[in-house]
PDB file of C-alpha atoms in Angstrom:
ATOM      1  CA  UNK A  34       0.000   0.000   0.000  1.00  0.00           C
ATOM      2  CA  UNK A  35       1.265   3.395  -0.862  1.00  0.00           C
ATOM      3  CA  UNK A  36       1.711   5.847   1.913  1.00  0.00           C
ATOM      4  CA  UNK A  37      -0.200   8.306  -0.093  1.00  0.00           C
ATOM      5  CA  UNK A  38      -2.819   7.690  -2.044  1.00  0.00           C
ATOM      6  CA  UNK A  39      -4.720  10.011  -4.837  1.00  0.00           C
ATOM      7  CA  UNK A  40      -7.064   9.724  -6.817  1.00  0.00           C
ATOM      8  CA  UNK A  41      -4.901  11.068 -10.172  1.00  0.00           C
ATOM      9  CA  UNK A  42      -8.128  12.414 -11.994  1.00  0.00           C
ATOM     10  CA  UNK A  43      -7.693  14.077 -14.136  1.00  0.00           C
ATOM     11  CA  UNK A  44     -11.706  15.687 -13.075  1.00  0.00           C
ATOM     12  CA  UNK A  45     -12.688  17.688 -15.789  1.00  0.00           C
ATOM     13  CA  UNK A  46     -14.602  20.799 -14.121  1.00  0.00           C
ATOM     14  CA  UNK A  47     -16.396  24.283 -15.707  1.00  0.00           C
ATOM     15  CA  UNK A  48     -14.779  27.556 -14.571  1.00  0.00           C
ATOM     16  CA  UNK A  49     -17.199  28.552 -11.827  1.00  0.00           C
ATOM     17  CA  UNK A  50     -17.705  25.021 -10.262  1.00  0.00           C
ATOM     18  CA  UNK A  51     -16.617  23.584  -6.844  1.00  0.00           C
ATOM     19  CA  UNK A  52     -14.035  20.418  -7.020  1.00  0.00           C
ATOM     20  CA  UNK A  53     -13.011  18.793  -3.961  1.00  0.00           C
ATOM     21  CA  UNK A  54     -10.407  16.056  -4.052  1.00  0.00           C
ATOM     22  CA  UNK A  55      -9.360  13.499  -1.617  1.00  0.00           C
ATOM     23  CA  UNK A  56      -6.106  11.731  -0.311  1.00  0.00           C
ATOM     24  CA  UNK A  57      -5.949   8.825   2.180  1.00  0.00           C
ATOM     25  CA  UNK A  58      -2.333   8.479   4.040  1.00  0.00           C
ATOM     26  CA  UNK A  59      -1.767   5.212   6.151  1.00  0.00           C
ATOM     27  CA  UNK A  60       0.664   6.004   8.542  1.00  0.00           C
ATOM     28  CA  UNK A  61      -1.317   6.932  11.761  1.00  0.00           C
ATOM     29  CA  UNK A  62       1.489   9.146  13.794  1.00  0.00           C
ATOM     30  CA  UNK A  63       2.005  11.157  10.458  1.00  0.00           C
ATOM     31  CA  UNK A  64       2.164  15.020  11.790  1.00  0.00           C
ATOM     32  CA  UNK A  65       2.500  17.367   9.452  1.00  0.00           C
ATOM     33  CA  UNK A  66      -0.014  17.586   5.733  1.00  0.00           C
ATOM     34  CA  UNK A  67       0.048  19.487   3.013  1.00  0.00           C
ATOM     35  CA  UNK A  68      -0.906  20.531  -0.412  1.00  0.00           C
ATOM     36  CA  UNK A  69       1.424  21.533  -2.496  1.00  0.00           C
ATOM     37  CA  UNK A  70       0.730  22.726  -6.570  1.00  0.00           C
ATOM     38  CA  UNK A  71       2.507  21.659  -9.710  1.00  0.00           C
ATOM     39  CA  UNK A  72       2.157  23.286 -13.540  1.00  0.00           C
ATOM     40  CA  UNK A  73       3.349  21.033 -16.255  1.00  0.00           C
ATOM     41  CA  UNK A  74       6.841  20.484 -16.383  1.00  0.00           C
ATOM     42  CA  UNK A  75       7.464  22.601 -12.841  1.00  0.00           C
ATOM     43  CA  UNK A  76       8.577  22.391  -9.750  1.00  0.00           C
ATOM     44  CA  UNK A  77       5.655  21.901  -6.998  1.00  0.00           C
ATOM     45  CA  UNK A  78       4.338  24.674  -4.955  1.00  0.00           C
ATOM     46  CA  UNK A  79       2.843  25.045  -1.737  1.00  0.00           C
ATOM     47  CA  UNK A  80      -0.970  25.728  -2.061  1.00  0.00           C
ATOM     48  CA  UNK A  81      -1.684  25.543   1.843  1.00  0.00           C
ATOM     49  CA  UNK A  82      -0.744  23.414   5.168  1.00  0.00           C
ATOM     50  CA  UNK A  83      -3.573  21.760   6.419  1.00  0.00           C
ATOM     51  CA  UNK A  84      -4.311  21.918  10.360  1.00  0.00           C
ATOM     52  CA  UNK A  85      -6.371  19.278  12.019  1.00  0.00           C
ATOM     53  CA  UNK A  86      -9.205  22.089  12.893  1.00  0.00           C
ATOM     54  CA  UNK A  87      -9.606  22.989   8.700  1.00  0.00           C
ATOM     55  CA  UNK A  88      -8.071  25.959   6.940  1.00  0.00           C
ATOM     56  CA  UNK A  89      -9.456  28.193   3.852  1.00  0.00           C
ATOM     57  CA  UNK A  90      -7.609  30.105   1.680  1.00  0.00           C
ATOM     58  CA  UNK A  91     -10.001  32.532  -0.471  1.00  0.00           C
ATOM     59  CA  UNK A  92     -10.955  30.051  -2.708  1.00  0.00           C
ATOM     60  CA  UNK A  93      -9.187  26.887  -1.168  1.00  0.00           C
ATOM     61  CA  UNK A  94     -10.486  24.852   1.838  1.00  0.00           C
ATOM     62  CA  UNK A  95      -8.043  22.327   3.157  1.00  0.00           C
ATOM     63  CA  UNK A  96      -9.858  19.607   5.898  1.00  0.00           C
ATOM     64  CA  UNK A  97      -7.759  16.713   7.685  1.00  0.00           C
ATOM     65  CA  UNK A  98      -9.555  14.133   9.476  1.00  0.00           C
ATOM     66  CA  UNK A  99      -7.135  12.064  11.806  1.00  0.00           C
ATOM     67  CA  UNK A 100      -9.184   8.858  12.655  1.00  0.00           C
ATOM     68  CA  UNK A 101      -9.994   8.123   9.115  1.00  0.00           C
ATOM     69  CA  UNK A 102      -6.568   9.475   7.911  1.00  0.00           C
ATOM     70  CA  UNK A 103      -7.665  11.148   4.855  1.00  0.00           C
ATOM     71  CA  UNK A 104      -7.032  14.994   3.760  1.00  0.00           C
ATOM     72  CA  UNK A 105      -9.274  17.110   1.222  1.00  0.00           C
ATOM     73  CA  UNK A 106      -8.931  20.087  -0.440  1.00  0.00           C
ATOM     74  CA  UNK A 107     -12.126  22.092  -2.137  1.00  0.00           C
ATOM     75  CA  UNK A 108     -12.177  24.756  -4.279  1.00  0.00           C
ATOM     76  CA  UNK A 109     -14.651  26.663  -4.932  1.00  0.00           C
ATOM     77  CA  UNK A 110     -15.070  28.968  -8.335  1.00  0.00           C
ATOM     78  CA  UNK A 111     -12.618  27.326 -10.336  1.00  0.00           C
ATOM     79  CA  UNK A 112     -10.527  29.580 -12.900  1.00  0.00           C
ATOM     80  CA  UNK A 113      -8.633  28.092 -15.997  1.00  0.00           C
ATOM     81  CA  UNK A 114      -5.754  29.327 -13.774  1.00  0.00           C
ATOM     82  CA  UNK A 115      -6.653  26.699 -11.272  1.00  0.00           C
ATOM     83  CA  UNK A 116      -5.677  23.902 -13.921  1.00  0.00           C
ATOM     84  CA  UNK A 117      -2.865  22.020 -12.587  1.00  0.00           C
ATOM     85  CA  UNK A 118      -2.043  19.096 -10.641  1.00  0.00           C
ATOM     86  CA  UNK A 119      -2.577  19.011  -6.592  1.00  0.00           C
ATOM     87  CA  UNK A 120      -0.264  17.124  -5.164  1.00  0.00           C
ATOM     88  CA  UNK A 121      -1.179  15.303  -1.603  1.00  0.00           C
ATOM     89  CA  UNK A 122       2.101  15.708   0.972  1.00  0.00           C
ATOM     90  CA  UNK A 123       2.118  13.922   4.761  1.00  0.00           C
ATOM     91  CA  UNK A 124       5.178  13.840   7.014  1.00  0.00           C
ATOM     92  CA  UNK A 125       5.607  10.835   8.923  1.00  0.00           C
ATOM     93  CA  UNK A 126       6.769  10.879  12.544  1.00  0.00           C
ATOM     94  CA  UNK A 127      10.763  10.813  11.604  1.00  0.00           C
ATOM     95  CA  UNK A 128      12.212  13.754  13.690  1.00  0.00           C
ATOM     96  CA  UNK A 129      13.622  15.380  10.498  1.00  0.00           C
ATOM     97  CA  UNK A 130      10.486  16.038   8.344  1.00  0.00           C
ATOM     98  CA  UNK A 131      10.759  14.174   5.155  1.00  0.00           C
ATOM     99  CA  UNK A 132       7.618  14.680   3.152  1.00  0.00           C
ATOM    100  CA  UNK A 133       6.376  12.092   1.352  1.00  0.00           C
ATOM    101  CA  UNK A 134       4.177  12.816  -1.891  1.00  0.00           C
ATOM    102  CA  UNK A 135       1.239  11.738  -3.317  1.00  0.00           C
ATOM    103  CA  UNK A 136       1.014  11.346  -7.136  1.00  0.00           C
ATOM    104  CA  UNK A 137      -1.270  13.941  -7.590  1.00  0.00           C
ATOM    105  CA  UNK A 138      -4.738  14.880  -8.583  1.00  0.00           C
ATOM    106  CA  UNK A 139      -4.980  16.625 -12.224  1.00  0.00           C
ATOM    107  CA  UNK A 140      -7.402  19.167 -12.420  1.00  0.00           C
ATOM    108  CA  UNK A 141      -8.751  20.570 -15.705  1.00  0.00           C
ATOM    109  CA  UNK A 142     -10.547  23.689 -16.185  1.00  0.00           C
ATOM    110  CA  UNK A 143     -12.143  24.561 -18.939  1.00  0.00           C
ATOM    111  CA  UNK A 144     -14.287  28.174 -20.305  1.00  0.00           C
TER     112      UNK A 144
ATOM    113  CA  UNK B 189      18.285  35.342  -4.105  1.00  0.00           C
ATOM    114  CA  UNK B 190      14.913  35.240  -2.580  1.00  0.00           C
ATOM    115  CA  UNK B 191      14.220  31.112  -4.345  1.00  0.00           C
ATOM    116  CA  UNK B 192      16.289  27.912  -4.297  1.00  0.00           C
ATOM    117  CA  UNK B 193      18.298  27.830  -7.245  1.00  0.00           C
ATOM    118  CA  UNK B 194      19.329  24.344  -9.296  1.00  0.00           C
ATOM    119  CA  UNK B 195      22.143  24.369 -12.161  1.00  0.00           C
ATOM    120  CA  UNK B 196      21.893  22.903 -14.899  1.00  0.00           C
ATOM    121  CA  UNK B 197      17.902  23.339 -15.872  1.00  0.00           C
ATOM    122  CA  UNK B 198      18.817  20.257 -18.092  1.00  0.00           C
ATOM    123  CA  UNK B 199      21.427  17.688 -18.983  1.00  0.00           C
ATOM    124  CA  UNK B 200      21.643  15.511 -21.818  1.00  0.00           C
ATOM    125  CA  UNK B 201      23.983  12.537 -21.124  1.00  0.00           C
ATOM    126  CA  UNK B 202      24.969   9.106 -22.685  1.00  0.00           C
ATOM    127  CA  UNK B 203      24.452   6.250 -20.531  1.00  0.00           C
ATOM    128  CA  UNK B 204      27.927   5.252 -18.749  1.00  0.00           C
ATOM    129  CA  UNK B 205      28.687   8.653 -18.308  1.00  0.00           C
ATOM    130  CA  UNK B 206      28.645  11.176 -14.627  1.00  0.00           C
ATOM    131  CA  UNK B 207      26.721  14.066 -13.897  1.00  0.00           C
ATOM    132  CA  UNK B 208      26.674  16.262 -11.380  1.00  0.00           C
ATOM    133  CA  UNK B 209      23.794  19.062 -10.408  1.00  0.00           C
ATOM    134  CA  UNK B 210      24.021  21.830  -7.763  1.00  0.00           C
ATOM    135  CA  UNK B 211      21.373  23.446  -5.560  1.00  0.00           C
ATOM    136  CA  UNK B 212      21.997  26.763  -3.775  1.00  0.00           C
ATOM    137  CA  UNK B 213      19.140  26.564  -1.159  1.00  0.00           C
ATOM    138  CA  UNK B 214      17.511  30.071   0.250  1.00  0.00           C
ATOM    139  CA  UNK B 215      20.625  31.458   2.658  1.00  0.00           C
ATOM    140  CA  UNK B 216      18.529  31.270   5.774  1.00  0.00           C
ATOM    141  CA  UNK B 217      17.486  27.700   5.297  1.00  0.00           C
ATOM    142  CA  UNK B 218      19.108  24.727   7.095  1.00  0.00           C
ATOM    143  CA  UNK B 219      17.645  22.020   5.810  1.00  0.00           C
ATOM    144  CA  UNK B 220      18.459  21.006   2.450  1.00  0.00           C
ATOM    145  CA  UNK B 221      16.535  17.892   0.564  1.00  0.00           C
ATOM    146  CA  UNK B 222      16.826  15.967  -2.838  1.00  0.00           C
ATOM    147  CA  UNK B 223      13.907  14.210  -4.453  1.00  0.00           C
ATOM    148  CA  UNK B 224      13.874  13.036  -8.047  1.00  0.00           C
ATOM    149  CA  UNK B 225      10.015  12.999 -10.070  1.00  0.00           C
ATOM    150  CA  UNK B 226       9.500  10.663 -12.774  1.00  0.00           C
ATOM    151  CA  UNK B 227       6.692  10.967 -15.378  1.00  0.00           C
ATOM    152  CA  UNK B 228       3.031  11.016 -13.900  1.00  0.00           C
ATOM    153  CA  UNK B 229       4.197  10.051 -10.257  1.00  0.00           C
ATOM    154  CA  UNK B 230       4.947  12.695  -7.242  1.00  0.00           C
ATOM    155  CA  UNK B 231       8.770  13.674  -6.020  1.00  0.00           C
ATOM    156  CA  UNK B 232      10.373  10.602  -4.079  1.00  0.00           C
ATOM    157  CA  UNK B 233      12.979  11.451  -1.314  1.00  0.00           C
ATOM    158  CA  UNK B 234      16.314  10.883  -2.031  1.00  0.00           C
ATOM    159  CA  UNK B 235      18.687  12.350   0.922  1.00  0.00           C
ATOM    160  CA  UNK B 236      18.500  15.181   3.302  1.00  0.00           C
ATOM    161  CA  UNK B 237      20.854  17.317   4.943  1.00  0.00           C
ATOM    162  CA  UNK B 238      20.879  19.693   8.169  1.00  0.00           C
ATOM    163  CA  UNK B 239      23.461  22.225   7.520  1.00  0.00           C
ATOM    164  CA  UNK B 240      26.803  20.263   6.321  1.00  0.00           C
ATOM    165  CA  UNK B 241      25.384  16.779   8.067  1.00  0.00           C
ATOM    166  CA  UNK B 242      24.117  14.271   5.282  1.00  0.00           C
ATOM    167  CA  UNK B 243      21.381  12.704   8.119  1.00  0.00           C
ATOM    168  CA  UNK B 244      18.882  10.523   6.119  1.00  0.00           C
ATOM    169  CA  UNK B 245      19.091   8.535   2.419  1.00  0.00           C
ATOM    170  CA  UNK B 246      16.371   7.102   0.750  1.00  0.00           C
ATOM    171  CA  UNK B 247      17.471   3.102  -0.405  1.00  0.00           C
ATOM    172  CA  UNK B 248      16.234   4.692  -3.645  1.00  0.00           C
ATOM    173  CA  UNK B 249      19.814   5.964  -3.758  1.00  0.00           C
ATOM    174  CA  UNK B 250      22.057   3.363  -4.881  1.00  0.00           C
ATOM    175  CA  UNK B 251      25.861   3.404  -4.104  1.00  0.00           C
ATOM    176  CA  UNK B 252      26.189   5.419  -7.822  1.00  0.00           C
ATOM    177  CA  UNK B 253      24.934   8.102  -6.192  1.00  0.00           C
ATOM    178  CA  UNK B 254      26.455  10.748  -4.112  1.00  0.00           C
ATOM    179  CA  UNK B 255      25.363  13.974  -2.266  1.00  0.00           C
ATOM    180  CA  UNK B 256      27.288  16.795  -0.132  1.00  0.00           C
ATOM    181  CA  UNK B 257      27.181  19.931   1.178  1.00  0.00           C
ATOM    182  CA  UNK B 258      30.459  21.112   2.088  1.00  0.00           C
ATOM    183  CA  UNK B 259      30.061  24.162   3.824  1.00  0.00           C
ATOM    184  CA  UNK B 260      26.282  23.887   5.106  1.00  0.00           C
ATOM    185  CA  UNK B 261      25.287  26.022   1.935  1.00  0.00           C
ATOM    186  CA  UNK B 262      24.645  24.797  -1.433  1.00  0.00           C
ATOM    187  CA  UNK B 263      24.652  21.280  -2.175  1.00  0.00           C
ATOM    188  CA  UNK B 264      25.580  19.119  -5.240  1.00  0.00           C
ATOM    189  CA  UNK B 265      24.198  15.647  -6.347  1.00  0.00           C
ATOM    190  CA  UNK B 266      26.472  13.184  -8.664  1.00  0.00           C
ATOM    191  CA  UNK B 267      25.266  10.512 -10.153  1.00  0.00           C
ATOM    192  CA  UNK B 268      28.200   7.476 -11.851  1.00  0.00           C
ATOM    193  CA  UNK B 269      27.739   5.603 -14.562  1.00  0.00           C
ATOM    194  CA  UNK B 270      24.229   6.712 -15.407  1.00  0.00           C
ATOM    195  CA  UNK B 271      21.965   4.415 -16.628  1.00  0.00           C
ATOM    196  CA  UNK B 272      18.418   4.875 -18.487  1.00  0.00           C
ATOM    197  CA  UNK B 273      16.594   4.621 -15.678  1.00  0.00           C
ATOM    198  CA  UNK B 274      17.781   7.466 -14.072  1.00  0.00           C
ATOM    199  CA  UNK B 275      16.431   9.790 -16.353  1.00  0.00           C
ATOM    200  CA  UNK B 276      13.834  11.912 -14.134  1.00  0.00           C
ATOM    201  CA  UNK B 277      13.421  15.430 -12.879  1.00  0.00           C
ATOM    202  CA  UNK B 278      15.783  16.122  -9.581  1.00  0.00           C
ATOM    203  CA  UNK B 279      14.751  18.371  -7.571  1.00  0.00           C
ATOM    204  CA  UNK B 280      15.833  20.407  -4.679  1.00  0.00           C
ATOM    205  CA  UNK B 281      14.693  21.729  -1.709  1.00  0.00           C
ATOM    206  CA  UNK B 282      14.992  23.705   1.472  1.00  0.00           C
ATOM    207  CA  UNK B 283      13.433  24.330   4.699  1.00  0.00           C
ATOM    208  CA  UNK B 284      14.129  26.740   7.686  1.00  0.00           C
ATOM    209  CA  UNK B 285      12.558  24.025  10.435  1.00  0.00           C
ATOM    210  CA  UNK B 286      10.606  20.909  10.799  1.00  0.00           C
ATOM    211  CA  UNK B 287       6.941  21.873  10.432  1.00  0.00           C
ATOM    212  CA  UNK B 288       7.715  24.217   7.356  1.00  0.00           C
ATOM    213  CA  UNK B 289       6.288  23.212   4.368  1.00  0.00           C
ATOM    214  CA  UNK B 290       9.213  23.176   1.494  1.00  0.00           C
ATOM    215  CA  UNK B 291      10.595  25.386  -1.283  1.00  0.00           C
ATOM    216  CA  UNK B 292      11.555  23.780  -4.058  1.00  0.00           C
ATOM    217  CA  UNK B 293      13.806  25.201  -6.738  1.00  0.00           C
ATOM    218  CA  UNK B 294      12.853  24.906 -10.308  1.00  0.00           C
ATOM    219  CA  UNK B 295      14.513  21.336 -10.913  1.00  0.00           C
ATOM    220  CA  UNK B 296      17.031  20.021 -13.289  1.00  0.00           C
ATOM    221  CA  UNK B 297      15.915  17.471 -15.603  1.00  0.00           C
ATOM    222  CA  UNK B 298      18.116  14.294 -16.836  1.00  0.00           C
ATOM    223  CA  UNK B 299      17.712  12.619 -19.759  1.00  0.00           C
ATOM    224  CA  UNK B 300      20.208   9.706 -20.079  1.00  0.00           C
ATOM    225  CA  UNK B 301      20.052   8.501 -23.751  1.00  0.00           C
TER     226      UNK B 301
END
């Protein structure tokens, strides 16, 4: 089983819609989560941490849920700028903070 | 220099031969980190450092590959005797603590032909 899992899409949404995407991790003492952004052939981005009580962002709403170790992140009023790949990132419980990656979620968004 | 820099942005090399990349990590940052990204899959760990202390490889790095960072600054990454497979994007990274999320500098990509 991968750490990280995603769904890799890619979800195919109208500018305007909401899109929320998912990522299950399966180590339990993992402490730290993230989503981080990647445009073709760059390097990835942090979009937002994600804190066990939920964070927004304008647009972005990141959720973590601890007992069933999954993550989301919704976005509301998708723009063609929002086209990209979202990238699912947990630290495990290793003193030094290695992050280890999902394979990402492509999003598509389309006039 | 307000990013994390990587030199070359790509390399073109014929299997058998070495290569070696650089990263010059934001000044204020500690913690320096390798990952390489193949085609349709997210960056994989490689090695980290905490200033000039090389404290964690991945097993994906085999004994043809070697990291440092000399002076607790930038770092470079060699690779021997480079084989197809090794053709991916490597990318760098830094951090100023644990918790931080990561900035990652713009990559170099390998192609081993």
């Amino acid at each position: 089983r991968k750490e990280v899992e995603q769904d890799p899409g890619p979800f195919n949404v109208p500018e305007g819609a909401t899109v929320a995407f998912n990522c299950t991790y399966s180590n339990s003492a993992s402490q730290s989560f993230f989503w981080y952004r990647q445009d073709c052939r760059k390097e990835p981005k942090l979009l937002m941490s994600v804190y066990s009580s939920g964070n927004e962002d304008g647009r972005f709403t990141a959720q973590l849920n601890r007992a069933s170790q999954y993550i989301s992140l919704l976005i509301r009023d998708s723009k063609l700028s929002d086209s990209a790949t979202y990238l699912c990132v947990v630290s495990p419980n290793t003193g030094f903070q290695k992050l280890v990656f999902g394979t990402g979620t492509r999003l598509l968004v389309s006039p | 220099d307000t990013g994390v820099s990587q030199d070359p942005r790509h390399k073109i090399t014929k299997r058998g031969q070495n290569v070696t990349f650089r990263c010059d990590p934001i000044s204020e940052h500690n913690r320096l980190y390798w990952y390489r990204q193949t085609l349709g899959q997210g960056p994989e760990f490689l090695t980290y450092f905490q200033n000039e202390a090389q404290l964690e490889k991945s097993r994906l790095l085999s004994d043809r590959f070697s990291a440092e960072r000399p002076k607790g600054s930038f770092s470079t990454l060699e690779i021997q005797r480079t084989e197809q497979g090794d053709s991916a994007m490597y990318l760098c990274a830094s951090s100023l603590a644990a918790g931080d999320g990561y900035t990652f500098g713009s990559g170099t990509r390998l192609t081993v032909v």
